[in-house]
Coordinates of C-alpha atoms and ligand atoms in Angstrom, one line a residue:
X1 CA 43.6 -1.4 -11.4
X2 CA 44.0 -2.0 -7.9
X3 CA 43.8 -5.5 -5.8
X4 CA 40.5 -5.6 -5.1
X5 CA 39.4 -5.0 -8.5
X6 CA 41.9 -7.6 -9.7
X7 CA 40.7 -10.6 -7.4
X8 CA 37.0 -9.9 -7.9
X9 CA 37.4 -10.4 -11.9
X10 CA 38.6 -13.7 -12.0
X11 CA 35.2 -15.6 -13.9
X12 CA 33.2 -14.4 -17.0
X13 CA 29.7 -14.6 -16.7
X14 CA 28.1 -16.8 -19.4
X15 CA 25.0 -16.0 -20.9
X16 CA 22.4 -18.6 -20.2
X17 CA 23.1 -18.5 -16.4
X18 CA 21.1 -16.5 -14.1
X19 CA 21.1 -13.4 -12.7
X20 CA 21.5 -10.8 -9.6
X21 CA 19.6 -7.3 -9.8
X22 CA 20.5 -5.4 -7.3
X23 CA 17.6 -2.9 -6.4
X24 CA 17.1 0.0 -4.4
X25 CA 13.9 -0.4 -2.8
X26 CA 13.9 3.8 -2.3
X27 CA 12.8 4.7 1.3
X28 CA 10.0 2.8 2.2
X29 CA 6.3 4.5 0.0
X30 CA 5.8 1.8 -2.1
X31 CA 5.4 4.8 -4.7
X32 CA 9.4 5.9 -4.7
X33 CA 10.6 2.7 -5.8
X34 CA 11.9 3.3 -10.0
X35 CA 10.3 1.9 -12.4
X36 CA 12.9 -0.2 -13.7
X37 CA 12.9 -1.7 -9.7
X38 CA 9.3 -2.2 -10.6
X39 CA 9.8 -3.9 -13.5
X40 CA 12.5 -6.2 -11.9
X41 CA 10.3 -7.6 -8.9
X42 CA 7.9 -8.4 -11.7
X43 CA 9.7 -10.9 -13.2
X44 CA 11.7 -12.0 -9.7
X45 CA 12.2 -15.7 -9.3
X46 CA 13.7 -14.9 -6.0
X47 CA 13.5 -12.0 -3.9
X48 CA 15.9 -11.8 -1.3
X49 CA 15.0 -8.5 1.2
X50 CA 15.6 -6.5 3.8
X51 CA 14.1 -5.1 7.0
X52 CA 14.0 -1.5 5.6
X53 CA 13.3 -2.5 2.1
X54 CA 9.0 -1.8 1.8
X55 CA 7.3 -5.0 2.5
X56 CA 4.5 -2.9 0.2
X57 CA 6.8 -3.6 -2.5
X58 CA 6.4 -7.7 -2.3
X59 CA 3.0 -7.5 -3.6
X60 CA 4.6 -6.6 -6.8
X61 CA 6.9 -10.2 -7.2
X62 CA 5.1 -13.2 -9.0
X63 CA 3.3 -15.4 -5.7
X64 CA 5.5 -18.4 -6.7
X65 CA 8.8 -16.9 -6.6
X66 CA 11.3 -17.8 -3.2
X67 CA 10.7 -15.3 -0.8
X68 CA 14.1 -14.7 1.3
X69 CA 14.0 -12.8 4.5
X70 CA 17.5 -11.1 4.9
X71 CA 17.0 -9.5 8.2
X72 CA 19.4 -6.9 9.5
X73 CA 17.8 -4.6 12.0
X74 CA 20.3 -3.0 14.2
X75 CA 20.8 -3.9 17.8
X76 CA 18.6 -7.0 17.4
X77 CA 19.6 -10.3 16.2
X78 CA 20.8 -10.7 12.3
X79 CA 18.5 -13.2 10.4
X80 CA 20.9 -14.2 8.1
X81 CA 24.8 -13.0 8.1
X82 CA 26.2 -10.9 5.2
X83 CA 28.3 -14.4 4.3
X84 CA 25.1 -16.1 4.5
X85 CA 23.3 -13.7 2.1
X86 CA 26.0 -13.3 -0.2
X87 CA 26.2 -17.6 -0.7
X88 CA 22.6 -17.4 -1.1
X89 CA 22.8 -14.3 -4.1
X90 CA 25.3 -16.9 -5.9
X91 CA 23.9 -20.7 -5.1
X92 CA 20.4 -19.2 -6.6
X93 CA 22.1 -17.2 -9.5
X94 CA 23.8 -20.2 -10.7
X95 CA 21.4 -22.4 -10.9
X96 CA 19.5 -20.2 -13.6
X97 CA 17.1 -18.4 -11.4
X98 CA 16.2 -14.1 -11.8
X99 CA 17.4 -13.2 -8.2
X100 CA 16.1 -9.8 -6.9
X101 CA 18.4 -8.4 -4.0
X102 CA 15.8 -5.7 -2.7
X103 CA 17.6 -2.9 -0.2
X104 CA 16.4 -0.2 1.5
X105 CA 17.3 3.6 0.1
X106 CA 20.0 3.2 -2.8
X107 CA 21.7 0.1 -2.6
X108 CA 25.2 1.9 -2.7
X109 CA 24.4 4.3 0.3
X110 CA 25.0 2.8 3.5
X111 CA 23.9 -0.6 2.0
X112 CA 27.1 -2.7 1.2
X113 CA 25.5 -3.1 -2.2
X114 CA 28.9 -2.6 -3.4
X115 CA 30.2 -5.9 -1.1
X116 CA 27.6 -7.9 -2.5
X117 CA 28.1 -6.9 -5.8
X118 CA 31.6 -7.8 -5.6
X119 CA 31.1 -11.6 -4.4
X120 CA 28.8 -11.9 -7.8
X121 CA 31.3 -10.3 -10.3
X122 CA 33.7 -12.6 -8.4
X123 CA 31.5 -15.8 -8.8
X124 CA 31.3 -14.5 -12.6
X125 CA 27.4 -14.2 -12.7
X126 CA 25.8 -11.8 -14.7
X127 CA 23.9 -8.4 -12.6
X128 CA 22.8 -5.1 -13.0
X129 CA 22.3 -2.8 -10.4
X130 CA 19.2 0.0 -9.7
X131 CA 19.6 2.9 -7.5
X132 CA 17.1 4.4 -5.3
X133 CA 15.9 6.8 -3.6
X134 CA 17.7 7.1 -0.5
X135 CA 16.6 8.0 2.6
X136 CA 18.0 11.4 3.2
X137 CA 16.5 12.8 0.3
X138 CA 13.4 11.5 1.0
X139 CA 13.6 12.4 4.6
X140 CA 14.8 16.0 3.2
X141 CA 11.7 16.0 0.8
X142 CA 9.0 14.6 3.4
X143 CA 10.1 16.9 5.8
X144 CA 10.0 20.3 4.6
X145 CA 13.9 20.4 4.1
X146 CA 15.5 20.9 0.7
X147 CA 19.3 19.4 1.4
X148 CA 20.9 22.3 -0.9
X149 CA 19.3 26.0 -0.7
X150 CA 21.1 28.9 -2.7
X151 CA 20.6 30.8 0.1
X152 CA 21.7 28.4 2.6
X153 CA 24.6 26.1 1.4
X154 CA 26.0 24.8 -1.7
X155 CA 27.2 21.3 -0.7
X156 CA 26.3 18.5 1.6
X157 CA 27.6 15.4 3.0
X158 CA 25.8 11.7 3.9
X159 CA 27.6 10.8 7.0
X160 CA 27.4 7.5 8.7
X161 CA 26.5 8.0 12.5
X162 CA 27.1 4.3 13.7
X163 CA 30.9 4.8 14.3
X164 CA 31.4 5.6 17.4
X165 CA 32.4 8.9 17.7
X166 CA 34.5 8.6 21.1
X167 CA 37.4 6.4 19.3
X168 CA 40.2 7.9 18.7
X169 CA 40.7 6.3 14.6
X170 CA 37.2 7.6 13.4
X171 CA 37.3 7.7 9.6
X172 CA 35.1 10.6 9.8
X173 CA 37.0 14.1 9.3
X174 CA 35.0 15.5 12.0
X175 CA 37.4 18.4 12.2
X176 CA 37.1 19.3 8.3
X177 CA 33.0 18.3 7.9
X178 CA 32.0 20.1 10.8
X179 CA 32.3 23.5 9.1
X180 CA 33.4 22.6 6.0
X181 CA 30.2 21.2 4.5
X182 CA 26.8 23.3 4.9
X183 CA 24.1 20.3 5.2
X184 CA 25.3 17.5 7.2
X185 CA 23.2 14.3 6.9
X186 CA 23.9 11.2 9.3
X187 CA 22.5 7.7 8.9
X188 CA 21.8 5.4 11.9
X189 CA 23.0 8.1 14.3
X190 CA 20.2 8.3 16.6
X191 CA 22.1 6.2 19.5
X192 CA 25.3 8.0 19.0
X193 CA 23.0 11.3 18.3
X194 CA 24.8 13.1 21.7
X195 CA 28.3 12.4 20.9
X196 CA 27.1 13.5 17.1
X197 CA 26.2 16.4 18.5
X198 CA 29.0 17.4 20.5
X199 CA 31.8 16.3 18.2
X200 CA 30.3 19.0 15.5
X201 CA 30.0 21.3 18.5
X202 CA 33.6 20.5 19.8
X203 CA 35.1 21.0 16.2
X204 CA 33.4 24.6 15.3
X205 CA 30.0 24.1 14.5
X206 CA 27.8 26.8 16.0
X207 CA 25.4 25.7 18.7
X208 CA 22.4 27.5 17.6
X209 CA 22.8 25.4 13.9
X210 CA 19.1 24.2 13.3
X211 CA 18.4 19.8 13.4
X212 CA 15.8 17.6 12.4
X213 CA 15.3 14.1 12.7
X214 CA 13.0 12.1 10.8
X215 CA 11.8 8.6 11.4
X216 CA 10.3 6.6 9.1
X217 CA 10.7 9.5 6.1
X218 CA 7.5 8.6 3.4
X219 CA 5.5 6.8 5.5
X220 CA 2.1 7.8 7.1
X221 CA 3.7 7.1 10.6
X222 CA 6.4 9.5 10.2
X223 CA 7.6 11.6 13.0
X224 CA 9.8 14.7 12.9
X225 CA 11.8 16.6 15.6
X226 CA 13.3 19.5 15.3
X227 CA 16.2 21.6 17.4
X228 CA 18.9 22.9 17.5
X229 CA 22.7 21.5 17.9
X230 CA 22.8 21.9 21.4
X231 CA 18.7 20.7 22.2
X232 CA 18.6 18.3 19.7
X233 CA 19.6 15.1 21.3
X234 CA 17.8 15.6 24.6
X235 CA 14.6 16.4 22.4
X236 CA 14.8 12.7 20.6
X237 CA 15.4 11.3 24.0
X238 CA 12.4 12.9 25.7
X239 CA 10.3 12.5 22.7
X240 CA 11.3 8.7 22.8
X241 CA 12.4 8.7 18.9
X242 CA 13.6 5.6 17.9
X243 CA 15.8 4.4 14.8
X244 CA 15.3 4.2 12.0
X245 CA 15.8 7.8 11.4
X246 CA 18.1 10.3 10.3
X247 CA 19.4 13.4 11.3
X248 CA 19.9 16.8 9.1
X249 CA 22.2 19.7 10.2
X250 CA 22.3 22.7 8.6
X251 CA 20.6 26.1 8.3
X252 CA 18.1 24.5 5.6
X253 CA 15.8 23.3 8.2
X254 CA 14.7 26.3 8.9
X255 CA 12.9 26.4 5.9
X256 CA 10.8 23.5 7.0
X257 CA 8.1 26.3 8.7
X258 CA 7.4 26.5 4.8
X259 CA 7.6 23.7 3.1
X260 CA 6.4 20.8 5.8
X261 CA 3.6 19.8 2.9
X262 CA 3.6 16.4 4.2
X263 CA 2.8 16.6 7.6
X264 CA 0.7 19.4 7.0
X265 CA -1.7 16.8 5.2
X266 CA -5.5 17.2 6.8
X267 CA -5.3 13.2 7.9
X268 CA -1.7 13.3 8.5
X269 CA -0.8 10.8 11.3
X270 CA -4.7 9.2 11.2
X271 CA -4.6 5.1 11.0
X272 CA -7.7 4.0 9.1
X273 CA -9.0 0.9 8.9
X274 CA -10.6 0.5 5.4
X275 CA -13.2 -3.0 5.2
X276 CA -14.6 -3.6 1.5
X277 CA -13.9 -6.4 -0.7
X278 CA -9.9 -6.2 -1.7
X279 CA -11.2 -5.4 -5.3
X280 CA -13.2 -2.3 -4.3
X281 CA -10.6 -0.6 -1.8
X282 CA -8.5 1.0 -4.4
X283 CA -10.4 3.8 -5.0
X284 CA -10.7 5.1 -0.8
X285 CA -7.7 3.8 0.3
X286 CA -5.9 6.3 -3.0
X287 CA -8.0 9.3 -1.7
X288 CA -7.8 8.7 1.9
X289 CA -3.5 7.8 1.5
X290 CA -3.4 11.4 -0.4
X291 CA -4.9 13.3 2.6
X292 CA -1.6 11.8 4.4
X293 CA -3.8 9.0 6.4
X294 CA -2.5 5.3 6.8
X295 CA -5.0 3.2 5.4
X296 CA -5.2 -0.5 7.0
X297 CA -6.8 -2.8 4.3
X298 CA -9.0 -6.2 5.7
X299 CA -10.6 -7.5 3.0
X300 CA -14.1 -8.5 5.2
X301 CA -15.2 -9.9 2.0
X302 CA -14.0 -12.3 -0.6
X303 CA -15.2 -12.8 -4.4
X304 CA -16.1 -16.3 -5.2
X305 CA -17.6 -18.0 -8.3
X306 CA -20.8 -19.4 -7.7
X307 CA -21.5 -22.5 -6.2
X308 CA -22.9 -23.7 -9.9
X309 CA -22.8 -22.0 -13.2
X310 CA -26.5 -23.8 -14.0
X311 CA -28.9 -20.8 -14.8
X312 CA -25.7 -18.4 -16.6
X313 CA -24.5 -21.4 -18.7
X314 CA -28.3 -22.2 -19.6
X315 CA -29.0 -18.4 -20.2
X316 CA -25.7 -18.0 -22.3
X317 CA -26.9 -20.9 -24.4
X318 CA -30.0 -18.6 -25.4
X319 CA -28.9 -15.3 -25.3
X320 CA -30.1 -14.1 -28.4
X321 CA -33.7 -14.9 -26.9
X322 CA -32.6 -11.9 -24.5
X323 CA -33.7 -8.5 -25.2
X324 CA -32.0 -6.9 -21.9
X325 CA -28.7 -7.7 -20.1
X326 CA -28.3 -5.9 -16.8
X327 CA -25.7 -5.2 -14.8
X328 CA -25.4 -4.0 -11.3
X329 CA -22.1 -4.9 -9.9
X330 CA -18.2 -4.4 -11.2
X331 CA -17.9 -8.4 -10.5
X332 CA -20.4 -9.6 -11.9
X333 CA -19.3 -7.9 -15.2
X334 CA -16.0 -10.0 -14.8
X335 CA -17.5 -13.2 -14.0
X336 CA -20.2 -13.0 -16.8
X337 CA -17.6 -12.4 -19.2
X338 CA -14.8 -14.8 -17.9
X339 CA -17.5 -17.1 -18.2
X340 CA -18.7 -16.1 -21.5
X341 CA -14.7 -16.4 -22.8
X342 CA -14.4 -19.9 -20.9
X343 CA -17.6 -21.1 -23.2
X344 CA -15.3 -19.5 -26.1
X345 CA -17.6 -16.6 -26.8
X346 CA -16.9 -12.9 -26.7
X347 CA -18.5 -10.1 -27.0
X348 CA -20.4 -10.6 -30.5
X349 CA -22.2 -13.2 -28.4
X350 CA -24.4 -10.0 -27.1
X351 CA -25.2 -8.8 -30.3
X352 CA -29.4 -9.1 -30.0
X353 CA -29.5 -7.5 -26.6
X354 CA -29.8 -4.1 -25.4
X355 CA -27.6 -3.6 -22.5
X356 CA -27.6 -1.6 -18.8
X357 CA -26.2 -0.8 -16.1
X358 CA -26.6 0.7 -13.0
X359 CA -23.8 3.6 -12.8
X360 CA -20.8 4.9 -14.6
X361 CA -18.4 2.8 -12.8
X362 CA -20.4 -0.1 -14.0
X363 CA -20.6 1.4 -17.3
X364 CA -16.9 2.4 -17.5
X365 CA -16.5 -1.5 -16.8
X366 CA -18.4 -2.6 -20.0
X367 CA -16.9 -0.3 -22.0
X368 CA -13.5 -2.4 -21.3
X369 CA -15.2 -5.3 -22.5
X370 CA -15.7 -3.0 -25.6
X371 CA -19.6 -2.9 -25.2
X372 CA -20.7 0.9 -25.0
X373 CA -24.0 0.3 -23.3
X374 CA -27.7 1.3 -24.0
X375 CA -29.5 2.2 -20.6
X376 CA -27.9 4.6 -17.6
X377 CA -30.5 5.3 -15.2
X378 CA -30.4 8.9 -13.7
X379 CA -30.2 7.4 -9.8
X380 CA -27.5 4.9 -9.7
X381 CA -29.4 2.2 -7.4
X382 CA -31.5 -1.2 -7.8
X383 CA -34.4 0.8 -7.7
X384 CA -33.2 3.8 -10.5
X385 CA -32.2 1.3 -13.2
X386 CA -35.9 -0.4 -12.4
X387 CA -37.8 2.6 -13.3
X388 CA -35.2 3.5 -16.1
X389 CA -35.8 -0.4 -17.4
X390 CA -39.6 0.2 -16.8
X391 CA -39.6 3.3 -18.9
X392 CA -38.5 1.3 -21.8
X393 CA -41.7 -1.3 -21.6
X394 CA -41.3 -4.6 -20.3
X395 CA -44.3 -6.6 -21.4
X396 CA -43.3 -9.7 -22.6
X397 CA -39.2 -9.0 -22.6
X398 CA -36.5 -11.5 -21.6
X399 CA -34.5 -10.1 -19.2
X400 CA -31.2 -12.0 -18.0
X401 CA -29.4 -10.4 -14.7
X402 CA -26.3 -12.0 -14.0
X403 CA -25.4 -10.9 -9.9
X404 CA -24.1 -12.0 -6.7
X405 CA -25.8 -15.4 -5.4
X406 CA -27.6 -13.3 -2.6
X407 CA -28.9 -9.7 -3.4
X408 CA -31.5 -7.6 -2.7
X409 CA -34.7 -8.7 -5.1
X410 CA -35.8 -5.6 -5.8
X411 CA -35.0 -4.9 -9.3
X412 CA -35.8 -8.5 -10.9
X413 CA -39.2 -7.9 -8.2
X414 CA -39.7 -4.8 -10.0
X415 CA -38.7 -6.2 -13.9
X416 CA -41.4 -9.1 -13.1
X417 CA -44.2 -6.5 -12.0
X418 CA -43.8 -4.6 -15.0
X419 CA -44.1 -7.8 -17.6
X420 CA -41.0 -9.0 -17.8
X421 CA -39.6 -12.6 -18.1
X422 CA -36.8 -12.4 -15.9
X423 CA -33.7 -14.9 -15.2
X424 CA -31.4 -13.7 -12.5
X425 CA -27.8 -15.8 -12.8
X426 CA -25.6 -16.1 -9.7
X427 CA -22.4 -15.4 -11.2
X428 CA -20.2 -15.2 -7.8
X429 CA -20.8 -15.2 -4.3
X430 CA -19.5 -12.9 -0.8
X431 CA -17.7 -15.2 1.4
X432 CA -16.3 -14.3 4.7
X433 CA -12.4 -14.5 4.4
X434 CA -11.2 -16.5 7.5
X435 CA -8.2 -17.2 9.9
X436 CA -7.8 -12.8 10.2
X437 CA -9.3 -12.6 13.8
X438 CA -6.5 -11.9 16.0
X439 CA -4.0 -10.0 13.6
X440 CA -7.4 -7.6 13.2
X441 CA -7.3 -7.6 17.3
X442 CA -4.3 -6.4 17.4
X443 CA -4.5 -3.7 15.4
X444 CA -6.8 -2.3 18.1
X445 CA -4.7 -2.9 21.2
X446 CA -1.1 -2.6 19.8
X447 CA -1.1 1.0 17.6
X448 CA -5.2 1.6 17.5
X449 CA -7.2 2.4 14.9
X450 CA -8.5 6.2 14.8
X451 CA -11.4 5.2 12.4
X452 CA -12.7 2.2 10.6
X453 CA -15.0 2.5 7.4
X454 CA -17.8 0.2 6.2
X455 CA -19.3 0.5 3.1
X456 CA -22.2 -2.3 3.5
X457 CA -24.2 -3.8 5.7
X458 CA -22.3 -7.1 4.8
X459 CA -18.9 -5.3 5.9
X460 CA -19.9 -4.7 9.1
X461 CA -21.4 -8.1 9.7
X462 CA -18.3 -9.9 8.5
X463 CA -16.0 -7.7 10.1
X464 CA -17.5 -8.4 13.5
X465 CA -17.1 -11.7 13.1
X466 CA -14.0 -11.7 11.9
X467 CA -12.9 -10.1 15.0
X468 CA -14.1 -13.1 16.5
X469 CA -15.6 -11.2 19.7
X470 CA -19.2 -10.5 21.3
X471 CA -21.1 -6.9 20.8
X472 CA -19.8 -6.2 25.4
X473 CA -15.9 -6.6 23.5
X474 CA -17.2 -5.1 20.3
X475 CA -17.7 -2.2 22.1
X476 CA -14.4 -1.8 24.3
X477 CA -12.1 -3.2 21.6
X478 CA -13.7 -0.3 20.0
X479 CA -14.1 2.4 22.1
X480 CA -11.4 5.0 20.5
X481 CA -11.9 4.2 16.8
X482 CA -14.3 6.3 15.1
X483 CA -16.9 4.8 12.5
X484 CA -17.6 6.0 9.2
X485 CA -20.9 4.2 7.5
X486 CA -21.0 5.1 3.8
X487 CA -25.3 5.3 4.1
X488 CA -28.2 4.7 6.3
X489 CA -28.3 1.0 5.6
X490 CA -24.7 0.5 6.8
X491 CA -25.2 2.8 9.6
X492 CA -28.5 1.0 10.8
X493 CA -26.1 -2.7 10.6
X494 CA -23.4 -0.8 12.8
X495 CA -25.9 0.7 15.5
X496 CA -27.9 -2.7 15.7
X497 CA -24.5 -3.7 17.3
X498 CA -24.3 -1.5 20.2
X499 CA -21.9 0.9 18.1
X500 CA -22.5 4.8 17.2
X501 CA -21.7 6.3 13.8
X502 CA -19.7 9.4 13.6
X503 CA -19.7 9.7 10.0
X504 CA -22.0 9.5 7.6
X505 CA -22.2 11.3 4.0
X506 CA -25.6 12.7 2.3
X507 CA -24.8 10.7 -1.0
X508 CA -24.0 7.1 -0.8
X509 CA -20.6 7.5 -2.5
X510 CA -16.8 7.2 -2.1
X511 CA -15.7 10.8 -2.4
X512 CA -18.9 11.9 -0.3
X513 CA -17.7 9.6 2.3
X514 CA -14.2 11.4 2.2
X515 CA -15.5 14.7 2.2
X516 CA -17.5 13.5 5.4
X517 CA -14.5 12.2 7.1
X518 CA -12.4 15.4 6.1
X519 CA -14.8 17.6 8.1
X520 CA -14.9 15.1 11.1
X521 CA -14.1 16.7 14.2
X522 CA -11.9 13.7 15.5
X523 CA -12.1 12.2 19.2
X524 CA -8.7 12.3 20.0
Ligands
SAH1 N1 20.7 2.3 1.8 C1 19.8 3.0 2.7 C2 20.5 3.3 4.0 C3 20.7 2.0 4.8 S1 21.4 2.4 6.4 C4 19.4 4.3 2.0 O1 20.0 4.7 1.0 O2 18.6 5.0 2.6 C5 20.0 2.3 7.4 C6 19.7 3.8 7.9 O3 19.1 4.5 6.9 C7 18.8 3.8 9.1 O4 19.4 3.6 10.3 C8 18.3 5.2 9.0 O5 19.2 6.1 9.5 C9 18.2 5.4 7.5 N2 16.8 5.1 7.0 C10 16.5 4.2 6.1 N3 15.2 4.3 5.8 C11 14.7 5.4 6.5 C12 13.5 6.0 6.6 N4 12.4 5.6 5.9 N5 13.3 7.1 7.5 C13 14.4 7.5 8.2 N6 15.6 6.9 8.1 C14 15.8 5.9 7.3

């Protein structure tokens, strides 16, 4: 057993206490962490993170859990020491709490998971520790260039590149790696990337050996160079590459002609602002993120419950007087029936009345409340589910329509023409979200925004003024960002402010607006 072991087992954790979970964070896609790291944030009582470690991945940790920013960028000014973090792993592990250390990569590469975890065994508090994907490999993956090739090499080496490389006790065997390993991968070694360079050169290492660097591996804003030995530093200099990134030596980079799939990506490299309500954007932002585009979410609307439940707790106190429930929106479905549980009902509560609704994501919807339903109508629009309702007869029915607060009237319009008795119940309300104006601003000015998308009138409304400017600015602010309106409605809202519409689909749907912006012939 050696020393350090020895001193760093002097306490035995007791069960009751709390606890430190390590966890690799993987690269930075929100999609690489494990899901055992997953599982972890979900039950974090603190979360202590890092600068590297995806900020994606705190939307994942319970909203009332101690959020700790650790810090640690290099060259700029430490938030909180590694003595500092360490005290703050223990203090909150003792007194009971689940405390998440969240790192960047694996937590044992390049991470000094191993330090920390050595001042908890010492404090005697219980862990466990979760690796993760570290960068290298992902950089590897996301950049065309598998680390080991059969035909290429059969070992490779991480390599830190922040020692300096000029003094003269370097802990690096730069004499034995240089030609003794076949892919060479260095962390943090863009600064020192000439002296890198030559030292490899210096000790044997052919000139001609192909290099790429990759910043930001797994994320939409990725960049790659590529070189050679000899090119490669002046090439990350000219092309102004900045850390974090890492460099890969060795002949498998040639094979990144091939195998770049993720650059490659038809909306590789495309920032896209996406402006629905947060509970609607899952579907785009998952289709547009999977043609390689960086989706930037602003909720322009918010779901709120109605100002009074009046008319829905007055029609749910008659329902069985109903012959038709109808439904046209997702949310209203949830409000109706958080409403419905919250009067403790369920779904037997429906049991007299024949049920629509307007489309299949609607339907799909119901069908989780476990109510398979009775009417589709063959358009999916206000006007489609009033002829299909019409079809059925309407003299003399009870029809209840629980909906937004404001909506267009046509369908009850339409129910009332053909007979029906007709109670429309405002079940939740749009609401501008406030206090976004000048982080959406900045967006604009600081990286800018190749397209935005609006899927209502009501978007486009909100979002201008959220933005907080008149249509002169509008215009400016927006002047390289394309538009994409998902129909003519939207479109009509987005021209009515001095603005032009590059994209607009035939059908009035999500994966038609995709297809649309697929074939878009972008302005810059
Ligand atoms: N534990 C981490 C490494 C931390 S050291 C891991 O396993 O990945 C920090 C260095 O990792 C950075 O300087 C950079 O060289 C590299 N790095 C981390 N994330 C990266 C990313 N997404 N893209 C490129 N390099 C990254």
């Amino acid at each position: 057993m050696s020393d350090t072991t020895k001193s760093v087992q002097s306490q035995t954790p007791k069960s009751g206490q709390g606890k430190v979970y390590l966890v690799g964070a993987g690269p930075g896609d929100p999609g690489l962490i494990t899901i055992r790291g997953r599982e972890i944030l979900e039950k974090a009582e603190v979360i202590i993170y890092d600068y590297l470690a995806g900020k994606k991945l705190l939307k994942f940790v319970p909203r009332d859990a101690e959020f700790i920013y650790a810090g640690k960028r290099g060259g700029v000014k430490h938030t909180h020491t590694q003595e500092e973090i360490n005290a703050m792993l223990v203090d909150r592990a003792r007194s009971g709490k689940r405390v998440v250390r969240l790192k960047g990569g694996d937590p044992f590469i390049f991470g000094r998971g191993g330090e920390e975890l050595e001042e908890i065994v010492a404090a005697g508090l219980n862990y466990e520790a979760v690796p993760g994907v570290t960068s290298a490999s992902a950089a590897a993956t996301f950049a065309g260039v598998p680390i080991t090739h059969r035909k290429f090499t059969a070992s490779v080496a991480f390599i830190t590149g922040h020692e300096d490389p000029t003094k003269k006790e370097s802990s690096i065997a730069w004499d034995k790696i240089s030609t003794g390993v076949g892919t060479l991968v260095f962390y943090m070694g863009i600064k020192n990337l000439p002296a890198i360079t030559k030292n490899l050169m210096d000790n044997g290492r052919d000139p001609k050996t192909p290099v790429a660097v990759v910043r930001w591996a797994s994320m939409p804003h990725q960049r790659s160079v590529v070189g050679t030995l000899d090119t490669i530093a002046d090439i990350v200099k000219e092309q102004g590459i900045k850390p974090p990134a890492l460099t890969i030596v060795g002949e498998v980079v040639t094979l990144r002609d091939t195998l770049n799939w993720y650059e490659k990506r038809p909306l590789f490299g495309k920032r896209i602002m996406i402006t629905r309500t947060r509970e609607q954007a899952s579907e785009l932002v998952a289709r547009l993120e999977e043609l390689g585009a960086e989706c930037l979410e602003y909720a322009t609307i918010a779901i709120q419950p109605p100002d009074s439940w009046n008319e829905l707790d007055q029609a749910l106190a008659r329902l069985p007087q109903y012959n038709w429930l109808v439904f046209t929106s997702i949310h209203a479905i949830h409000a109706f029936f958080g409403r419905l549980f919250e009067k403790n009902l369920d779904a037997r509560a429906l049991n007299s009345c024949r049920i629509a609704a307007v489309g299949t994501v609607t339907a799909d919807c119901l069908l989780d409340y476990g109510i398979k339903i009775d009417l589709l109508p063959e358009k999916f629009t206000g006007e489609g589910l009033a002829a299909a309702l019409e079809s059925q007869g309407l003299a003399g029915k009870k029809v209840l329509i629980p909906r937004a607060l404001k909506a267009r009237e046509v369908l009850p319009e339409r129910l009332e023409k053909a007979g029906a008795e007709v109670t429309v119940a405002p079940v939740y309300q749009n609401v501008r979200p406030k206090g976004y104006g000048e982080l959406l601003r900045e967006e604009f000015v600081d990286q800018g925004v190749d397209m935005i998308t609006f899927s209502s009138s009501s978007t486009v409304t909100n979002f201008i003024q959220m933005l907080g400017v008149d249509d002169n600015e509008l215009g400016s602010l927006l002047s390289k960002t394309s538009i994409a309106a998902i129909g003519p409605i939207t479109a009509k809202t987005v021209v009515d402010h001095g603005l032009h519409v590059d994209v607009q689909p035939e059908t009035y749907t999500i994966p038609a607006l995709v297809d649309s912006i697929l074939e878009y012939d972008w302005k810059l």
